[in-house]
Coordinates of C-alpha atoms in Angstrom, one line a residue:
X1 CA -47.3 -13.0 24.8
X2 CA -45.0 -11.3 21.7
X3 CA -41.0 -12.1 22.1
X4 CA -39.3 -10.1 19.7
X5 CA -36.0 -12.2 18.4
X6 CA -32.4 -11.8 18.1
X7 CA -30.7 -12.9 14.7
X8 CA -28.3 -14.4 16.7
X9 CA -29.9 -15.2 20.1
X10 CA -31.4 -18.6 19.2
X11 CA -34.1 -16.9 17.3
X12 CA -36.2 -17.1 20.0
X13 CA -40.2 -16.1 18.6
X14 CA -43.1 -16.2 20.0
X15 CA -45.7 -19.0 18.9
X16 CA -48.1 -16.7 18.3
X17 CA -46.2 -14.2 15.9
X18 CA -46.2 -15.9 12.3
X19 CA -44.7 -12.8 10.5
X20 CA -41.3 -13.3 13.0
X21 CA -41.1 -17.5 12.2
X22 CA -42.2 -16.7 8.5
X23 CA -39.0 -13.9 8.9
X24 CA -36.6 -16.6 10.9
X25 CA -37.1 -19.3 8.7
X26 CA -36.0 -17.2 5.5
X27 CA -33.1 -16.0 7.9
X28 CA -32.1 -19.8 8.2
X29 CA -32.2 -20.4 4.4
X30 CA -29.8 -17.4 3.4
X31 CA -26.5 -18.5 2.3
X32 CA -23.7 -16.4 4.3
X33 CA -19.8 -15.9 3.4
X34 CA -18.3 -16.1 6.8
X35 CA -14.4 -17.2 7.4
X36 CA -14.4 -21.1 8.3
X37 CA -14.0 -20.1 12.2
X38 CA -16.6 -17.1 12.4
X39 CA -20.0 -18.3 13.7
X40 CA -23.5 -15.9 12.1
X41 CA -27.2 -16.4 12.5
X42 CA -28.2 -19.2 14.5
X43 CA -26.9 -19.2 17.9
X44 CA -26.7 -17.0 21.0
X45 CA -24.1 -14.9 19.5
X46 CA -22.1 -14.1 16.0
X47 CA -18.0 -15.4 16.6
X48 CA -15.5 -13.6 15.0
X49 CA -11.6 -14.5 15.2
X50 CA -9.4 -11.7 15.6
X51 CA -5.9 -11.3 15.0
X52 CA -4.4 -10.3 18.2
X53 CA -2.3 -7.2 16.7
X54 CA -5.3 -5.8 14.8
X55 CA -7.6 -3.3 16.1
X56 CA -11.8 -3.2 16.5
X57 CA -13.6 -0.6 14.6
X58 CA -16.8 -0.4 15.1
X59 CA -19.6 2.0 13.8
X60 CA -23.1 2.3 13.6
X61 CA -25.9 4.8 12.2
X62 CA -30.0 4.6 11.9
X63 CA -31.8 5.6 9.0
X64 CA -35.9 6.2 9.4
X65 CA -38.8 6.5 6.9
X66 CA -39.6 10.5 6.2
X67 CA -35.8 11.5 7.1
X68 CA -33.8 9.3 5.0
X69 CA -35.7 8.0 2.7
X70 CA -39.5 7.5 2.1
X71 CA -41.0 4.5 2.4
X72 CA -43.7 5.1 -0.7
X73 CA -40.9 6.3 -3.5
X74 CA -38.2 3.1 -2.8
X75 CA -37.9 -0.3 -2.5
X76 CA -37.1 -2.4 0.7
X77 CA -33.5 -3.6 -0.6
X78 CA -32.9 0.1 -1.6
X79 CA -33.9 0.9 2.1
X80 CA -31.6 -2.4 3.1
X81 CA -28.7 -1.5 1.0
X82 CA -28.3 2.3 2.1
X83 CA -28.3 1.7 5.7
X84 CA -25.3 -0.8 5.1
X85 CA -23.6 1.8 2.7
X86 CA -23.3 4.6 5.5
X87 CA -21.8 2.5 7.5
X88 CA -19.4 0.9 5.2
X89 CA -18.9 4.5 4.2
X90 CA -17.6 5.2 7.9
X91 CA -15.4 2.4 7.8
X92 CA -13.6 3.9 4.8
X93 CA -13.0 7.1 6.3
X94 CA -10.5 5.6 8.8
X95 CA -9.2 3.2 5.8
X96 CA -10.8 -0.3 7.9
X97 CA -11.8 -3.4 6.3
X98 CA -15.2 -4.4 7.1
X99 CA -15.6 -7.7 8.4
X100 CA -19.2 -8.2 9.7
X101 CA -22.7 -6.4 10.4
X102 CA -25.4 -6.2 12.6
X103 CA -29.0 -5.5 11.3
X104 CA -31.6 -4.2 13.2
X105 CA -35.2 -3.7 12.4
X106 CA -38.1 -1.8 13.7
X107 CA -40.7 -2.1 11.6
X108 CA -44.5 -1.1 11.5
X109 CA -46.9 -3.6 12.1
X110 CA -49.1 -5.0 9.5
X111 CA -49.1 -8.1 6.7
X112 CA -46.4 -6.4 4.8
X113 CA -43.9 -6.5 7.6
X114 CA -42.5 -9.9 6.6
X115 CA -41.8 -8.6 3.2
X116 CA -40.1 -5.3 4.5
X117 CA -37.9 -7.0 6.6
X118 CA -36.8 -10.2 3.8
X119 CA -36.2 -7.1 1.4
X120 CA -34.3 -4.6 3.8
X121 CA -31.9 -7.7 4.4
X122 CA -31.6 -8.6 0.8
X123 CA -30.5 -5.2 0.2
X124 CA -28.2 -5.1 2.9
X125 CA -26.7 -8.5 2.3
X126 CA -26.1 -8.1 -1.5
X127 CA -23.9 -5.1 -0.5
X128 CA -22.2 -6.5 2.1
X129 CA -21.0 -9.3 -0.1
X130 CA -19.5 -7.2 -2.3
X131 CA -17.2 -5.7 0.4
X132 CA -16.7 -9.1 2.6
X133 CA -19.3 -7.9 4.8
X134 CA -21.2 -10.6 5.9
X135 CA -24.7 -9.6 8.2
X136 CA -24.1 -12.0 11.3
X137 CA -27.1 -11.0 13.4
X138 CA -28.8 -8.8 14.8
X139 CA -32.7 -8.2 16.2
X140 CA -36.0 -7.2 14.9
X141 CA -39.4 -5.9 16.7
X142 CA -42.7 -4.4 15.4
X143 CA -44.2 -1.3 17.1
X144 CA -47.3 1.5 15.9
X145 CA -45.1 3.6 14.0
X146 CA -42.6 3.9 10.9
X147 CA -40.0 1.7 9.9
X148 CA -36.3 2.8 10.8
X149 CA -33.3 0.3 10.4
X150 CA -29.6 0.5 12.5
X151 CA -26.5 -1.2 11.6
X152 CA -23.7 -1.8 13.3
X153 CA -20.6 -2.3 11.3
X154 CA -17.3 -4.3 12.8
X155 CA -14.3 -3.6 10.9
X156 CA -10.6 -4.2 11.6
X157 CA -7.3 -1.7 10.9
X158 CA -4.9 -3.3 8.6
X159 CA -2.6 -0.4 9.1
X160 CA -0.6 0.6 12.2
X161 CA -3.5 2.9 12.9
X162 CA -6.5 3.9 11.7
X163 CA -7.1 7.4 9.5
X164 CA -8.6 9.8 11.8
X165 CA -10.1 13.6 11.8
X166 CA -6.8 14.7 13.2
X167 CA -3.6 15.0 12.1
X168 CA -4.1 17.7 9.2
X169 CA -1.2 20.1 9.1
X170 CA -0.7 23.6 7.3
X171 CA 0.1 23.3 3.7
X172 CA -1.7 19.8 3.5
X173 CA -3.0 19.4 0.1
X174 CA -7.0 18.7 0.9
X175 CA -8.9 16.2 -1.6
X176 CA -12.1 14.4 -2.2
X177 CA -12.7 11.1 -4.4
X178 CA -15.6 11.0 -7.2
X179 CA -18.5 13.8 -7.8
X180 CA -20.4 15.9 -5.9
X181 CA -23.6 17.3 -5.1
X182 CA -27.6 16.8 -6.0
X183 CA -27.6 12.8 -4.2
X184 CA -31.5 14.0 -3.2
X185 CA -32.0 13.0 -7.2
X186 CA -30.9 9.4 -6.1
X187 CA -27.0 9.0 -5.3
X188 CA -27.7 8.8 -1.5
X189 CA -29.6 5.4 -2.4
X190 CA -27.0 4.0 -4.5
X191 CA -23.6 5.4 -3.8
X192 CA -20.5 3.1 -3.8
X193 CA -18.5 2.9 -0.3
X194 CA -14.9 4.5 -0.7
X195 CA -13.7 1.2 0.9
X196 CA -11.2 0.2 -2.0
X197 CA -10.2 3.4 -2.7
X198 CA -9.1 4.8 0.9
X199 CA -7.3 1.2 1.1
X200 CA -5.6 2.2 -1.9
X201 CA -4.8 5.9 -0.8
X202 CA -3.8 4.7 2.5
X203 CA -0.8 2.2 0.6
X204 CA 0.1 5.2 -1.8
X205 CA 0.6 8.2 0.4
X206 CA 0.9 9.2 3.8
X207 CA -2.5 10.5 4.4
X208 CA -2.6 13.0 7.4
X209 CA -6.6 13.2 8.3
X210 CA -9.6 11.8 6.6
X211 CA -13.8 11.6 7.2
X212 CA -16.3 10.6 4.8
X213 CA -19.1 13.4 3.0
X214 CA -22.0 13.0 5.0
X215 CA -23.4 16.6 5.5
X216 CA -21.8 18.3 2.9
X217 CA -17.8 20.2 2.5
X218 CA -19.4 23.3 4.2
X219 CA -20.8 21.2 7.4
X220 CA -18.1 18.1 7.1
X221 CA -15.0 20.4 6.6
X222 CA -15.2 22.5 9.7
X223 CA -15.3 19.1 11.8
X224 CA -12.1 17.5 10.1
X225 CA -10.1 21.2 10.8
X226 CA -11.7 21.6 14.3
X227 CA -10.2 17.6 15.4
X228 CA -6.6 19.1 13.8
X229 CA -7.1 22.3 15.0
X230 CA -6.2 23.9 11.8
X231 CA -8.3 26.1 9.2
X232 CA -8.7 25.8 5.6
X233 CA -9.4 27.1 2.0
X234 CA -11.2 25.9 -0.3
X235 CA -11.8 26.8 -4.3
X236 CA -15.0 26.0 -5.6
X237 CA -13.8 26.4 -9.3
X238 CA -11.7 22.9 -8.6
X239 CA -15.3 20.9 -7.1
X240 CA -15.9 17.7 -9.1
X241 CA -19.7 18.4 -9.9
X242 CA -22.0 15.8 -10.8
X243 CA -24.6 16.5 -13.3
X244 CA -27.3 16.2 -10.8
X245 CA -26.0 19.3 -8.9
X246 CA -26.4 21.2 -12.3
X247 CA -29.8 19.9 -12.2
X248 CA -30.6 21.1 -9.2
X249 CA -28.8 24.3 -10.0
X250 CA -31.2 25.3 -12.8
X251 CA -34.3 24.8 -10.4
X252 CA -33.4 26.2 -7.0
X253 CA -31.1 29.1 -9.6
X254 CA -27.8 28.9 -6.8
X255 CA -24.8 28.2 -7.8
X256 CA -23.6 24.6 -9.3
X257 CA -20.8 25.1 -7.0
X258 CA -23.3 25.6 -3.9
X259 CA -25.1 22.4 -4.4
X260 CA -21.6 20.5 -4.3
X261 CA -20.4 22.0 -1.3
X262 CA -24.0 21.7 0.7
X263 CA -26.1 19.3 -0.9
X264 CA -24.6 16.1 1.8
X265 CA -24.9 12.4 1.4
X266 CA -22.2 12.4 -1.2
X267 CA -20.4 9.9 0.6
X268 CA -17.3 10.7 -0.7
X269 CA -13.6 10.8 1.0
X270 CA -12.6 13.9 2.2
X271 CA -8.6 14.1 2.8
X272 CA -5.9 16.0 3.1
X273 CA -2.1 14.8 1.9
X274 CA 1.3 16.7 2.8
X275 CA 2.3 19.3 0.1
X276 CA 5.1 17.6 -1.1
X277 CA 3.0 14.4 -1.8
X278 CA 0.2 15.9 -3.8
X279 CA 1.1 16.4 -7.3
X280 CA 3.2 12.1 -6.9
X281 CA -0.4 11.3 -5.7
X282 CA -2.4 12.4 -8.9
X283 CA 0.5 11.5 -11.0
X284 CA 0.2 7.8 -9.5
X285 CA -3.2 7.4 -9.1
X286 CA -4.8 5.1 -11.6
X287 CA -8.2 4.0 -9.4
X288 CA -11.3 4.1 -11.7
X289 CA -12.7 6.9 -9.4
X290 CA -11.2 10.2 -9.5
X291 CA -9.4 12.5 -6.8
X292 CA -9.4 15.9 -7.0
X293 CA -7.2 18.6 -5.2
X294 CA -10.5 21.0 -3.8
X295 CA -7.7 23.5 -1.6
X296 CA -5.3 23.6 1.4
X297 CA -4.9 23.4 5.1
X298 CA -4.4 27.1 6.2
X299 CA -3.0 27.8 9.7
X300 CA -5.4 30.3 10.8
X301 CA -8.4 28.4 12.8
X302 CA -11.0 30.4 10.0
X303 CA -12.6 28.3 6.6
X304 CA -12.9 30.4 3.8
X305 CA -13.2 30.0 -0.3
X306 CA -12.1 31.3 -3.1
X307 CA -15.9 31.9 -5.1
X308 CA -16.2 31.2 -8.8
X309 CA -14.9 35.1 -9.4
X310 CA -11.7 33.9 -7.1
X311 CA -12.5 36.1 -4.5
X312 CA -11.8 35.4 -0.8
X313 CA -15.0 35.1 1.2
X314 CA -16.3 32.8 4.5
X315 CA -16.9 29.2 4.1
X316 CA -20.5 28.8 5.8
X317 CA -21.9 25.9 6.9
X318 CA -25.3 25.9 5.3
X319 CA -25.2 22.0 4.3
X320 CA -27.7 19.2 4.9
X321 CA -28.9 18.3 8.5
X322 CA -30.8 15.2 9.5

């Protein structure tokens, strides 16, 4: 019979299965950064400590060949390394550290199974060592059809709470860190995790709400005012634009503007800060990736923009869906 195996279960495999013991012996040669009490790959179960006055966070997201990526245009540690990255990115949005992940693989069946799976965790474990992220387990299984990988990311609160969708208040400032627009050219693949930065935001103001760019401004926006049940305004004249959005721009012949507000998996911060604290935030921010002030917390429940003409028109949600 086929057992599939648990990266932390006692690996059990079946004898028959030489692409899962080919797979569990590279897990047991890995070299992993976990605190001197935590426990990873290798027994029933990963063992964290946990400070009793810190909270859990926990997230977790699939990605799947033809809907996030495609399996014939990128490598297995790109694959690997983005299905970490939205997770990590979700972790930032409530200002968490990450502590630990959980990798889980479906894969298709076939000889080049066994070097999917060693380069999806490559991928994943190079990033997650550059944010203290160690992967501590998780399970694998083979089945007819495409591959599609799930994370589960544990993260802890090193703040008296963690930054959520509500709280935004009218007059808030709103903001986003870095660039965005056109990730389809290849930013969703290798964008940064805002972990650092929303840290950094978190000890320099008083943030009021926060969520990470996932959809798009137009899609992701609407979500953060309907949790603070507040409305907004937006001016697409102030969007940090990368230069792949006027790429894009001068082939689909929208607007640059339109391609930063609906393009999605920017995987930016999107935040809003009190009035007052707005202009001592840019003044005092000195963070290698940029914030910008995008427009203001309004408190009639309606999103609108001000268009590259300045004039007042509806915000609509016309940006990416999975």
């Amino acid at each position: 019979m086929s057992i599939s195996f648990a990266l932390t279960s006692g690996l059990a495999i079946s004898r028959y299965d030489s692409m899962e013991q080919a797979f569990l012996q590279f897990l047991a040669n890995q070299k992993q950064t976990l605190p001197t009490d935590g426990l990873g790959i290798g027994d029933d179960a990963a063992v964290l400590a946990w400070p009793a006055d810190s909270k859990l966070v926990v997230c977790t997201d699939l990605i799947s060949d033809e809907t996030d990526f495609h399996l014939a245009e990128v490598t297995p540690q790109q694959i690997g390394r983005k299905a970490l990255a939205i997770n990590l990115s979700d972790i930032a949005a409530m200002a968490c550290q990450p502590v630990g992940a959980l990798l889980t693989l479906l894969l298709p069946g076939g000889e080049a199974s066994l070097e999917l799976a060693q380069g999806i965790y490559q991928g994943a474990a190079k990033l997650g060592e550059q944010f203290n992220c160690p992967i501590i387990g998780g399970d694998t299984n083979s089945w007819p059809g495409k591959v599609a990988v799930s994370i589960t990311v544990l993260g802890r609160c090193p703040f008296a709470k963690p930054l959520l969708r509500q709280g935004a208040q009218p007059g808030d400032a709103i903001f986003v860190t870095g660039s965005l627009g056109g990730s389809i050219l290849g930013h969703h693949l290798d964008f940064i995790p805002r972990v650092d930065e929303a840290l950094a935001l978190t000890q320099t103001c008083g943030l009021t709400a926060g969520m990470d760019i996932s959809d798009g401004i137009s899609i992701d926006l609407p979500r953060l005012c309907k949790q603070s049940s507040v409305g907004a305004e937006i001016d697409v004249r102030q969007l940090p634009l990368t230069a792949a959005a006027q790429q894009l721009s001068q082939k689909s012949g929208k607007p640059v503007w339109w391609h930063g507000l609906n393009d999605g998996e920017d995987f930016e911060l999107l935040f809003t800060v009190p009035a007052a604290d707005a202009d001592q935030l840019l003044a005092q921010w000195t963070n290698a990736t940029p914030i910008t002030r995008i427009g203001t917390i309004r408190p009639e429940r309606e999103l609108t923009m001000l268009g590259d003409d300045g004039t007042r028109q509806p915000l609509l949600p016309e940006g990416f869906s999975h």
